[in-house]
Amino acid sequence: MRLVIAEKHSVAQAIGQALGGMENHDGYITAGGVLISWAQGHLVGLAMPDAYQGEVWADPHWSMESLPIAPAAWKWAVSHEKGADKRYRELVALASRDDVDELVNACDPDREGEAIFRRVMEHAGIDKPSLRLWVASLDEHAIRDAWRSMRPESDYRGLGDAADARAKADWLVGMNASRAHTVAYHRRLSVGRVQTPTLAMVVDRDMQIAGHVAKPFWRVEAPMGGWTLSSERIEDHDFAQRMLSLANSPDFAFQIESAERKREHVAPPRLYDLTGLQKDMSRLHGLTAARTLAALQSLYEKKLATYPRTDSQYITHDDLDTLRGLVADERADGFVDRTALPAAPRLELTVNDAKVAGHTAILPTMRVGKDSLAGLTDDERLVLVRVVRRMWEAVSDDHVHDVTVVKALPDAGWLERHMDTAGSKEAELTFTSRSDQPVSSGWKAIERDTREKDDSGEDESRNAIPSGLEQGAVLPPVPQGGCGLDEGKTRPPKPFTEATLLAAMEHASRYVEDKDLKAALDDDESHSGGIGTPATRANIIEQLVHAGYMERKGKQLRSTPEGCLLVKVVTPELKDVKLTAQWESMLSDIEHGQGDEDAFLRQIGRMCAGLPARVRAMAESAEGAKAVKAARAQNSYGPCPRCGKPVVKTGSIWQCSSNKSVKDGSGKWTLSEGCGYKIFAEKFGRKLTDSMVRRTLEGKRPKVSGLKSKAGKTFDARLVPDRQYGIGLSFDGPDGKRK
């Protein structure tokens, strides 16, 4: 009998319905003569360092001397979050049954889905023949088609090995880099392979904005009777005023240097991959990447959309019949105005077999119709409408428009008559005008709000340049003497938004000069299209916000002082996208059976082995010393009661920033420098919080309830600094005065 393991309960239900004769049992489903059960995300993950008993770095007290963390043999552990351990035991019990002789991996069709299944089986020591159900839609027809074409699980070994390599590499970097920087700078700093380069981009942008000095400039604007000529930027105000005065003279005229007209065809956009959808949902509706992914995941589980975590913008020839059925006119009702639909949908534009690796672009399913929006949440409704409209945009006609660009100079005849006032600068000042007239809306008629606005705020469709304008024509302003001066200021770069940060992560090759590394980052036929993957980018942004390194200000994403500090002190290679480019190239090779996981991890291990020395050298440099001082001041919980220096948090304890410890011959850590003042995480039967410690050291005497005496009795008291024990107690008398 086969046991099918899906990633989620809802997916297991969909498979059961597709196979027919479904019956629900406690922890599993029967259907079509097979057992079906489900995981709960990652049930098995890499164990934390404290699980490696006997290793110096298993000690919960962090130190630079205990680094690097380098497991000789990797340990895995069952998660205990939200009942994951119970689900693990149930899956193992089912897979171990004597009547189960074949397994089916029906987890999500990506690296992580491959990892979820394999880690459970490998951790439990279960080795039974396995097949892979690779399905990108939970529609019953799609599941049945995939069921008939299952391949051996071994065919996906490269995908599983790449997931394994990525997890171990991220673990090594995260553990080693975070500990090294935390110890060196006396504050908890979280460093990651992807999140730190992402944060560095935001910090760099914010620094450019903060350092921008606005410079004024002027343009001479000349009305031409229904259209306008504008001068290039003029940074000299006196010259701008002089040019304006000349342009308003009674006989001033322009000579047309060129008048170029061309009809432009803007091809339809591609179908959505996850990142493209997240960018548009942020731009159009202000949804975060995480909200968009959550809504799309829900639509997938409701069988209204195909698999969400895709990095492809195409379908294959095998999918053409499905797409043909999806673009029937009646299916547009409720989503698109029928008058905007193309007369003959161009399905071939969406097909590229070579650029579909695993799963296709995001599409609605055949279940979607005019009644599908009922009962959906606001986010789900917005996302589904956009997915349907992008499908129609992708098969529609080109957007056609006529573009006219005119360049003009002050008339040569006028210059000759005004040689006494007009010099070479005036003669060479170029004026331009641009007109953009729509001819056929094409795909842009599907949703007009998707059109980008001109940064200048001008509507070029209203700038009606006459069609008969020719090179050499001489024209005065209309009305004569009606020119004006438009003043502006140079602008700093725009802050990142969710949409623009996702774009920067997706196209990280802009930050890499090496051609081979650029190619690795831009390889959209694998998972190496930039920093992170479509499946992880939303979570990376959320992690940075949750950690306090970035914050949302309306639609903007801005770095915090904590984030700026981290980017300032972190070793250069850990904030450079080049590292990610190298890793993604190697991971892509592993995925496609052309790379070696052990060799890849040895390279990561060598980098981590050198981290302590590099971090220490940076921290002890003059620039590093400034950063340490700033870090301690910024992270201070208050003055040390013994010596007055800042108290900082290291690991789970609070201690004087003057403290330094070394390990003696017996392996015991002893104080080598500093006053030795410490506050341990638990006092009087209560776990202390940052707020409690800060308020105590600031002399605010916070009142805490639920404290326990040695006899086990609970009581309330106020916390006060204590030179000997770190924190002491104070009790208020009946009159409210301190006893």
XYZ file of C-alpha atoms in Angstrom:
739
model
C 0.000 0.000 0.000
C 1.135 3.525 -0.718
C 1.437 6.267 1.901
C 1.156 9.765 0.439
C 2.656 12.586 2.514
C 1.518 16.118 1.669
C 2.906 19.316 3.189
C -0.396 20.521 4.654
C -3.730 19.031 5.692
C -5.590 21.037 3.026
C -3.363 19.580 0.297
C -3.916 16.064 1.623
C -7.669 16.693 1.437
C -7.368 17.871 -2.178
C -5.408 14.747 -3.128
C -7.979 12.560 -1.394
C -10.838 14.219 -3.275
C -9.002 13.798 -6.585
C -8.334 10.078 -6.006
C -11.933 9.443 -4.985
C -13.707 7.551 -2.196
C -12.154 9.725 0.508
C -12.620 8.831 4.160
C -11.193 10.816 7.080
C -9.444 9.053 9.959
C -7.522 10.246 12.992
C -4.342 11.756 11.501
C -4.730 10.392 7.993
C -7.101 9.930 5.029
C -7.895 6.922 2.878
C -8.773 7.388 -0.797
C -8.239 5.452 -4.004
C -6.754 2.521 -2.123
C -3.939 4.576 -0.519
C -3.190 6.252 2.811
C -2.755 10.031 2.762
C -1.274 12.090 5.600
C 0.449 15.419 5.951
C 3.369 17.239 7.501
C 3.147 20.590 9.253
C 5.876 22.566 7.565
C 9.386 21.571 8.671
C 9.000 18.841 11.290
C 12.752 18.160 11.433
C 15.461 20.806 11.403
C 19.110 21.288 12.230
C 19.789 20.971 15.959
C 21.013 23.969 17.917
C 24.674 24.093 19.072
C 23.834 23.042 22.639
C 22.824 19.618 21.279
C 26.474 18.901 20.431
C 27.560 17.836 23.910
C 31.317 17.846 24.412
C 31.983 20.579 21.867
C 33.422 23.786 23.277
C 30.837 25.798 21.342
C 27.950 23.882 22.960
C 28.446 26.059 26.058
C 25.497 28.517 26.334
C 27.964 31.252 27.355
C 29.196 32.720 24.093
C 32.845 33.616 23.573
C 35.141 34.344 20.657
C 37.506 31.591 21.807
C 34.809 28.921 21.351
C 34.424 29.739 17.651
C 34.187 28.550 14.947
C 31.170 26.291 15.290
C 31.925 23.389 12.951
C 29.978 20.128 13.388
C 31.941 17.055 12.363
C 28.657 15.184 11.982
C 25.400 17.083 11.592
C 22.612 16.568 14.109
C 18.935 16.983 13.369
C 16.093 17.456 15.831
C 12.324 17.162 15.768
C 10.584 20.511 16.173
C 8.355 21.028 19.207
C 6.565 24.095 17.846
C 2.765 23.949 17.632
C 2.551 20.202 18.052
C 5.055 19.381 15.294
C 6.544 16.537 17.363
C 3.129 14.839 17.594
C 2.652 15.122 13.833
C 6.137 13.668 13.312
C 5.356 10.640 15.461
C 2.079 10.056 13.611
C 3.798 10.197 10.208
C 6.569 7.848 11.298
C 4.012 5.399 12.697
C 2.133 5.370 9.370
C 5.309 5.046 7.294
C 6.499 2.177 9.509
C 3.381 0.076 9.013
C 4.049 -3.362 7.558
C 1.356 -2.907 4.914
C 2.970 0.334 3.644
C 5.470 -0.718 1.001
C 5.780 2.530 -0.998
C 5.883 6.223 -0.118
C 4.777 9.206 -2.186
C 6.292 12.642 -1.570
C 3.424 15.065 -2.242
C 4.982 18.034 -0.414
C 5.200 21.378 -2.232
C 7.059 21.140 -5.567
C 10.218 23.021 -4.592
C 13.458 22.696 -2.627
C 11.817 23.039 0.757
C 9.063 20.568 -0.089
C 11.733 18.067 -1.027
C 13.556 18.740 2.251
C 10.445 18.334 4.444
C 9.766 14.802 3.187
C 13.364 13.610 3.140
C 14.260 14.880 6.593
C 11.359 13.073 8.237
C 12.187 9.776 6.536
C 15.934 10.037 7.080
C 15.594 11.089 10.734
C 13.260 8.157 11.379
C 15.523 5.760 9.499
C 12.782 4.743 7.065
C 14.038 3.557 3.684
C 11.198 2.433 1.462
C 10.681 2.891 -2.282
C 9.409 6.418 -2.934
C 7.739 8.323 -5.758
C 7.348 12.062 -6.313
C 3.937 13.653 -6.920
C 4.861 16.923 -8.637
C 1.714 18.991 -9.012
C 1.430 22.762 -9.418
C -2.333 22.999 -8.986
C -4.736 21.381 -6.541
C -7.389 21.141 -9.228
C -8.628 17.523 -9.332
C -7.735 17.056 -13.021
C -4.197 18.350 -12.421
C -3.704 16.017 -9.444
C -4.956 12.987 -11.376
C -2.702 13.833 -14.332
C 0.298 14.192 -11.996
C -0.617 10.932 -10.240
C -0.380 9.035 -13.517
C 3.029 10.499 -14.339
C 4.882 10.178 -11.010
C 8.626 9.646 -11.161
C 10.994 7.996 -8.662
C 11.925 10.240 -5.745
C 15.582 9.601 -6.609
C 15.121 11.705 -9.781
C 14.861 14.754 -7.501
C 18.006 14.047 -5.479
C 19.719 17.208 -6.739
C 16.835 19.337 -5.488
C 17.013 17.705 -2.052
C 20.804 18.016 -1.898
C 20.585 21.732 -2.757
C 18.021 22.246 0.032
C 20.283 20.373 2.449
C 23.330 22.401 1.417
C 21.466 25.702 1.691
C 20.172 24.872 5.181
C 23.592 23.842 6.498
C 25.352 26.829 4.942
C 22.824 29.270 6.392
C 23.147 27.557 9.787
C 26.946 27.830 9.740
C 26.952 31.490 8.738
C 24.120 32.429 11.078
C 25.606 30.730 14.135
C 29.212 31.785 13.605
C 28.674 35.316 12.333
C 25.949 36.211 14.813
C 27.970 34.951 17.794
C 31.232 36.547 16.668
C 29.676 39.967 16.121
C 27.558 39.756 19.275
C 30.596 38.985 21.446
C 32.826 41.588 19.767
C 30.332 44.427 20.013
C 28.630 43.505 23.288
C 25.126 43.407 21.878
C 22.999 40.775 20.228
C 23.491 41.050 16.474
C 21.743 38.731 14.027
C 23.725 38.140 10.834
C 22.441 36.096 7.885
C 23.602 35.167 4.409
C 20.612 36.826 2.717
C 19.139 39.167 5.298
C 22.375 41.105 5.896
C 23.049 42.002 2.213
C 19.367 42.953 1.926
C 19.637 45.202 4.960
C 22.864 46.693 3.575
C 21.025 47.809 0.421
C 18.417 49.610 2.533
C 21.024 51.193 4.811
C 23.073 52.364 1.811
C 19.990 53.914 0.209
C 19.033 55.672 3.450
C 22.573 57.030 3.819
C 22.404 58.436 0.281
C 19.105 60.097 1.153
C 20.439 61.497 4.450
C 23.608 62.788 2.785
C 21.835 64.368 -0.173
C 22.233 68.119 -0.502
C 19.441 69.565 -2.628
C 20.712 71.842 -5.378
C 18.364 74.257 -7.147
C 17.988 74.308 -10.901
C 15.798 76.159 -13.368
C 14.188 75.518 -16.733
C 12.895 78.056 -19.203
C 9.386 76.977 -20.298
C 8.180 78.250 -23.681
C 4.492 77.841 -24.665
C 4.164 76.946 -28.361
C 0.393 76.935 -28.809
C -0.855 73.567 -27.525
C 2.590 72.211 -26.719
C 5.608 73.342 -24.688
C 9.365 73.512 -25.204
C 11.468 73.168 -22.027
C 15.118 74.038 -21.681
C 17.649 71.629 -20.216
C 18.509 72.114 -16.543
C 20.210 75.417 -15.747
C 22.150 75.493 -12.465
C 23.172 79.184 -12.714
C 20.239 81.364 -11.626
C 21.631 84.512 -13.231
C 21.991 82.737 -16.564
C 18.469 81.330 -16.245
C 17.057 84.847 -15.679
C 19.053 86.211 -18.607
C 17.838 83.432 -20.895
C 14.242 84.025 -19.796
C 14.567 87.711 -20.574
C 15.943 86.943 -24.039
C 13.227 84.341 -24.729
C 10.586 86.953 -23.904
C 12.034 89.523 -26.299
C 9.553 90.567 -29.071
C 11.374 88.844 -31.954
C 12.628 85.674 -30.207
C 12.153 82.419 -32.107
C 13.265 78.751 -32.010
C 14.808 76.801 -34.824
C 13.766 73.126 -34.888
C 16.915 70.993 -34.827
C 15.075 67.672 -35.086
C 11.534 66.288 -34.966
C 11.552 62.513 -34.616
C 8.330 60.576 -34.813
C 7.935 56.841 -34.361
C 5.194 54.383 -33.591
C 6.130 52.184 -30.628
C 4.733 48.780 -29.737
C 4.868 47.793 -26.053
C 4.612 44.026 -25.787
C 2.339 42.502 -23.145
C 3.905 41.725 -19.764
C 4.797 38.164 -18.883
C 2.686 36.054 -16.581
C 3.385 36.439 -12.889
C 6.035 34.721 -10.887
C 5.707 35.233 -7.140
C 8.054 38.220 -6.883
C 6.384 40.012 -9.798
C 2.966 39.595 -8.194
C 4.278 40.790 -4.825
C 5.771 43.908 -6.432
C 2.531 44.833 -8.183
C 0.355 44.155 -5.139
C 2.608 46.451 -3.118
C 2.555 49.180 -5.772
C -1.150 48.999 -6.569
C -2.692 48.116 -3.222
C -0.025 48.573 -0.535
C 0.068 44.872 0.384
C 3.273 43.603 1.944
C 5.050 40.708 0.282
C 4.066 38.485 3.207
C 0.373 39.372 2.900
C 0.413 38.713 -0.830
C 2.052 35.321 -0.338
C -0.393 34.395 2.426
C -3.376 35.318 0.243
C -1.994 33.450 -2.758
C -1.238 30.385 -0.632
C -4.835 30.415 0.584
C -6.122 30.697 -2.998
C -3.911 27.730 -3.934
C -5.368 25.662 -1.115
C -8.868 26.722 -2.190
C -8.030 25.441 -5.682
C -8.431 28.892 -7.248
C -4.772 29.518 -8.162
C -1.760 27.446 -9.138
C 1.308 26.871 -6.972
C 2.459 30.220 -5.514
C 6.210 29.866 -4.881
C 7.276 29.891 -8.501
C 10.111 31.782 -10.135
C 8.886 31.213 -13.711
C 6.914 33.645 -15.865
C 5.988 31.111 -18.546
C 3.993 27.953 -19.163
C 4.929 24.935 -21.301
C 3.347 23.639 -24.485
C 1.653 20.963 -22.372
C -0.268 23.710 -20.539
C -1.672 25.402 -23.642
C -5.004 23.553 -23.600
C -5.573 24.640 -19.996
C -4.758 28.265 -20.823
C -7.047 28.101 -23.854
C -9.897 27.110 -21.565
C -9.050 29.832 -19.047
C -9.245 32.681 -21.579
C -12.802 31.940 -22.694
C -14.716 35.239 -22.717
C -17.318 34.141 -20.187
C -14.614 33.483 -17.601
C -13.679 37.179 -17.640
C -17.016 38.212 -16.111
C -16.481 39.811 -12.728
C -12.777 40.336 -13.381
C -12.307 42.207 -16.683
C -14.492 44.462 -18.805
C -15.309 42.383 -21.896
C -14.756 45.385 -24.152
C -11.067 45.337 -23.142
C -10.524 41.696 -24.111
C -8.423 40.847 -27.182
C -10.285 39.584 -30.218
C -7.797 36.717 -30.612
C -5.775 35.894 -27.461
C -2.094 35.325 -28.304
C -1.434 32.238 -26.185
C 1.948 31.591 -27.772
C 3.422 34.628 -25.958
C 3.216 32.788 -22.647
C 5.051 29.612 -23.720
C 8.729 28.884 -23.122
C 9.485 25.311 -22.102
C 13.150 26.095 -21.414
C 12.252 28.654 -18.762
C 9.928 26.473 -16.713
C 11.940 24.710 -14.027
C 9.580 22.632 -11.926
C 6.470 24.765 -11.988
C 4.888 27.285 -14.300
C 3.850 30.895 -13.868
C 0.951 31.738 -11.564
C -2.449 31.214 -13.171
C -6.046 30.959 -12.022
C -7.502 27.456 -12.153
C -10.465 26.208 -14.141
C -12.592 26.609 -11.003
C -12.397 30.399 -11.219
C -15.550 32.118 -12.476
C -17.681 35.152 -11.746
C -18.861 33.662 -8.436
C -15.378 32.845 -7.179
C -14.852 36.179 -5.404
C -17.703 35.582 -2.974
C -16.499 34.529 0.453
C -12.886 35.572 -0.084
C -11.016 37.937 2.224
C -10.142 41.393 0.922
C -6.519 40.351 0.284
C -7.540 37.141 -1.477
C -10.002 39.040 -3.669
C -7.414 41.642 -4.690
C -4.791 38.994 -5.448
C -7.121 36.754 -7.463
C -8.399 39.683 -9.555
C -4.825 40.743 -10.301
C -3.771 37.191 -11.259
C -6.727 36.871 -13.643
C -6.093 40.288 -15.161
C -2.395 39.584 -15.656
C -3.334 36.379 -17.501
C -5.471 38.440 -19.889
C -2.787 41.125 -20.206
C -0.193 38.482 -21.113
C -2.230 37.208 -24.101
C -3.490 40.597 -25.315
C -2.390 42.838 -28.165
C 0.530 45.231 -27.980
C -0.045 48.684 -26.561
C 0.585 51.011 -29.508
C 1.440 54.691 -29.168
C 3.022 57.435 -31.254
C 6.005 59.194 -29.705
C 7.270 62.538 -31.006
C 10.472 64.107 -29.687
C 11.394 67.650 -30.724
C 14.721 69.360 -30.109
C 15.178 73.097 -30.698
C 17.778 75.848 -30.293
C 17.460 79.629 -30.280
C 17.069 80.701 -33.944
C 20.387 81.529 -35.657
C 18.880 84.648 -37.240
C 17.704 85.892 -33.881
C 21.171 85.227 -32.420
C 22.811 87.345 -35.144
C 20.519 90.239 -34.344
C 21.272 89.946 -30.611
C 25.012 89.276 -30.603
C 25.440 92.071 -28.068
C 23.347 90.234 -25.436
C 23.396 86.552 -26.469
C 26.597 84.534 -26.315
C 27.640 80.941 -26.946
C 25.893 79.623 -23.825
C 22.562 81.013 -24.975
C 23.149 79.711 -28.505
C 23.833 76.157 -27.294
C 20.956 75.879 -24.794
C 18.785 72.989 -25.983
C 15.005 72.973 -25.632
C 12.988 69.750 -25.940
C 9.390 68.621 -26.090
C 7.910 65.135 -26.016
C 4.464 63.971 -27.018
C 3.028 60.523 -26.395
C -0.275 59.830 -28.129
C -2.027 56.465 -27.647
C -3.093 54.655 -30.804
C -4.359 51.360 -29.399
C -4.611 50.552 -25.690
C -4.004 46.835 -26.205
C -3.094 45.030 -22.985
C -3.135 48.274 -20.974
C -6.923 48.402 -21.337
C -7.251 45.409 -18.983
C -6.325 47.514 -15.964
C -5.394 51.071 -16.725
C -4.057 51.673 -13.217
C -1.039 49.496 -14.023
C 0.408 52.226 -16.244
C 3.444 53.932 -14.783
C 3.264 57.685 -14.330
C 5.930 60.006 -15.622
C 8.214 61.132 -12.765
C 7.811 64.728 -13.819
C 4.076 64.513 -13.268
C 3.409 65.804 -16.810
C 0.766 64.212 -19.004
C 2.551 63.856 -22.329
C -0.676 62.885 -24.098
C -1.842 66.504 -23.717
C 1.325 67.891 -25.319
C -0.044 68.027 -28.876
C 2.985 68.606 -31.111
C 1.762 69.432 -34.655
C 2.329 66.629 -37.173
C 3.709 68.940 -39.883
C 6.663 70.158 -37.807
C 9.901 69.768 -39.787
C 13.617 70.173 -39.156
C 14.776 73.756 -39.778
C 11.388 75.333 -39.080
C 11.531 78.659 -37.234
C 8.779 79.210 -34.638
C 8.190 81.933 -32.047
C 6.669 81.183 -28.635
C 2.867 81.455 -28.508
C 2.039 83.938 -27.128
C 5.185 85.932 -27.765
C 6.697 86.990 -24.441
C 4.842 84.255 -22.527
C 7.863 82.211 -21.434
C 8.293 81.422 -17.760
C 10.899 80.062 -15.376
C 10.256 76.746 -13.616
C 12.320 76.190 -10.478
C 13.157 72.762 -9.101
C 15.627 71.036 -6.795
C 17.653 67.893 -7.221
C 16.064 64.993 -5.405
C 17.688 62.256 -3.366
C 17.129 58.622 -4.333
C 13.691 57.387 -3.354
C 13.435 55.261 -0.186
C 12.870 51.593 -0.760
C 9.304 50.361 -0.801
C 8.288 46.733 -0.576
C 8.029 46.666 -4.371
C 11.406 48.287 -5.100
C 13.245 46.251 -2.446
C 11.837 43.037 -3.909
C 13.038 44.229 -7.322
C 16.509 44.944 -5.924
C 16.634 41.474 -4.343
C 15.430 39.905 -7.571
C 17.973 41.767 -9.743
C 20.938 41.750 -7.377
C 23.306 41.366 -10.331
C 23.258 45.166 -10.589
C 25.576 45.108 -7.576
C 28.017 42.553 -9.043
C 30.719 43.289 -11.627
C 31.936 39.744 -12.358
C 30.184 38.510 -15.536
C 29.978 34.869 -14.444
C 28.477 35.863 -11.103
C 26.006 38.146 -12.854
C 24.933 35.180 -14.944
C 24.439 33.075 -11.810
C 22.218 35.698 -10.240
C 20.214 36.241 -13.419
C 19.731 32.540 -14.144
C 15.935 32.365 -14.118
C 15.980 28.701 -15.140
C 17.014 27.709 -11.603
C 16.574 29.152 -8.133
C 19.437 31.636 -8.411
C 17.620 34.746 -9.575
C 19.106 37.211 -7.130
C 19.261 37.462 -3.359
C 17.075 34.793 -1.788
C 14.344 32.995 -3.704
C 10.756 33.944 -4.516
C 9.687 31.672 -1.668
C 11.912 33.335 0.958
C 12.104 37.048 0.087
C 8.906 38.015 1.907
C 10.079 36.230 5.046
C 13.494 37.912 4.871
C 11.861 41.341 4.851
C 9.586 40.363 7.744
C 12.558 39.029 9.738
C 14.433 42.302 9.328
C 11.387 44.278 10.463
C 10.707 41.929 13.388
C 14.360 42.110 14.507
C 14.156 45.909 14.594
C 16.695 46.423 11.789
C 14.092 47.922 9.434
C 10.735 49.600 9.925
C 7.747 50.446 7.783
C 6.792 54.072 7.330
C 3.692 53.988 5.178
C 4.782 52.196 2.000
C 8.437 52.903 2.702
C 10.968 50.499 4.228
C 13.606 52.389 6.234
C 16.580 51.203 8.236
C 16.666 51.779 11.997
C 19.691 52.912 14.045
C 20.117 49.262 15.074
C 20.156 48.218 11.410
C 22.659 50.928 10.482
C 24.924 49.829 13.318
C 24.819 46.195 12.202
C 25.774 47.085 8.622
C 28.558 49.326 9.898
C 30.238 46.652 12.031
C 29.599 43.465 10.033
C 32.525 42.057 8.054
C 32.404 43.215 4.413
C 31.887 39.814 2.786
C 28.700 39.215 4.793
C 26.965 42.279 3.369
C 28.219 41.843 -0.192
C 25.819 40.294 -2.720
C 28.858 38.732 -4.368
C 28.850 36.095 -1.634
C 25.245 35.247 -2.375
C 26.031 35.128 -6.094
C 28.819 32.611 -5.532
C 26.642 30.484 -3.287
C 23.653 30.552 -5.606
C 25.857 29.479 -8.505
C 27.161 26.512 -6.519
C 23.716 25.600 -5.210
C 22.357 25.693 -8.739
C 25.114 23.279 -9.797
C 24.228 20.950 -6.904
C 20.549 21.081 -7.840
C 21.314 20.100 -11.425
C 23.687 17.296 -10.453
C 26.817 19.204 -11.455
C 28.119 20.255 -8.033
C 29.362 18.609 -4.858
C 27.565 19.398 -1.591
C 30.549 18.443 0.603
C 32.927 20.679 -1.369
C 30.450 23.550 -1.112
C 30.118 23.157 2.663
C 33.899 22.927 3.089
C 34.200 26.320 1.395
C 31.571 27.771 3.725
C 33.349 26.190 6.685
C 36.661 27.799 5.732
C 35.008 31.194 5.520
C 33.402 30.716 8.945
C 36.710 29.549 10.437
C 38.259 32.896 9.572
C 35.373 34.964 10.948
C 36.527 35.298 14.600
C 39.891 36.790 13.617
C 38.351 39.147 11.051
C 35.612 40.305 13.405
C 38.082 40.792 16.267
C 40.441 42.779 14.035
C 37.600 45.054 12.916
C 36.371 45.547 16.480
C 39.895 46.431 17.700
C 40.595 48.892 14.880
C 40.148 52.622 15.435
C 36.921 52.588 13.432
C 35.787 49.458 15.232
C 36.517 51.011 18.620
C 34.195 53.890 17.744
C 31.515 51.409 16.737
C 32.003 49.439 19.973
C 31.671 52.610 22.007
C 28.575 53.644 20.100
C 27.152 50.133 20.406
C 27.677 50.050 24.149
C 26.168 53.473 24.624
C 23.216 52.623 22.413
C 22.739 49.235 24.089
C 23.269 50.412 27.645
C 20.706 49.268 30.203
C 22.037 51.791 32.671
C 25.164 52.463 34.755
C 26.950 49.626 36.531
C 26.410 49.945 40.325
C 30.052 48.940 40.911
C 32.042 51.034 38.421
C 29.573 53.251 36.570
C 30.283 51.872 33.065
C 27.368 50.822 30.843
C 25.642 47.527 31.562
C 25.038 45.558 28.331
C 23.378 42.288 27.408
C 25.522 39.361 26.247
C 23.658 36.171 25.512
C 21.048 35.700 28.221
C 22.732 37.757 30.951
C 23.300 41.440 31.631
C 26.798 42.465 32.716
C 29.157 45.391 32.975
C 30.693 46.259 29.623
C 34.130 46.249 31.275
C 33.964 42.472 31.843
C 36.135 40.076 29.863
C 36.520 36.341 30.485
C 39.095 33.707 29.496
C 39.091 29.922 29.695
C 41.637 28.328 32.045
C 43.360 24.969 31.625
C 40.440 23.069 33.108
C 38.023 24.550 30.595
C 36.396 26.865 33.145
C 35.642 30.482 32.227
C 37.038 33.055 34.649
C 36.902 36.851 34.795
C 40.122 38.383 33.435
C 39.131 42.064 33.300
C 36.376 44.317 34.585
C 34.435 44.736 37.794
C 32.531 41.450 37.436
C 29.009 42.877 37.854
C 26.358 40.510 36.410
C 22.609 40.050 36.413
C 21.449 36.522 35.591
C 18.337 35.810 33.552
C 16.301 34.545 36.500
C 16.029 36.073 39.962
C 13.675 35.262 42.812
C 11.859 32.647 40.731
C 11.038 35.085 37.919
C 12.543 35.413 34.466
C 13.766 38.981 34.072
C 12.902 41.055 31.018
C 14.924 43.785 29.309
C 12.414 46.349 30.536
C 12.725 45.202 34.164
C 16.532 45.426 34.077
C 16.607 48.787 32.321
C 14.092 50.361 34.709
C 15.960 48.929 37.702
C 19.353 50.311 36.668
C 17.736 53.650 35.826
C 16.563 53.846 39.445
C 12.832 53.522 38.653
C 12.293 50.614 41.081
C 9.797 48.582 38.985
C 7.232 46.647 41.007
C 7.157 42.946 40.118
C 4.569 40.388 41.218
C 4.866 36.616 41.477
C 8.351 36.537 42.999
C 9.168 33.401 45.003
C 11.004 32.998 48.285
C 13.290 30.042 49.044
C 10.368 28.522 50.909
C 8.255 28.686 47.750
C 5.956 31.521 48.845
C 5.014 34.163 46.280
C 5.288 37.877 47.008
C 5.476 41.298 45.341
C 8.422 43.665 45.605
C 10.316 46.411 43.860
C 13.620 45.723 42.094
C 16.683 47.801 42.943
C 20.361 47.617 41.857
C 22.566 45.532 44.131
C 26.367 45.778 43.901
C 26.898 42.227 45.163
C 23.971 40.211 43.756
C 23.127 42.259 40.660
C 19.518 42.973 41.607
C 18.001 43.278 45.072
C 14.557 43.839 46.552
C 12.815 46.758 48.215
C 9.425 46.620 49.942
C 7.006 49.525 50.248
C 5.367 50.104 53.614
C 1.639 50.732 54.139
C 2.197 54.463 53.742
C 3.837 53.982 50.337
C 7.268 54.933 51.662
C 10.308 52.730 51.140
C 11.104 50.592 54.201
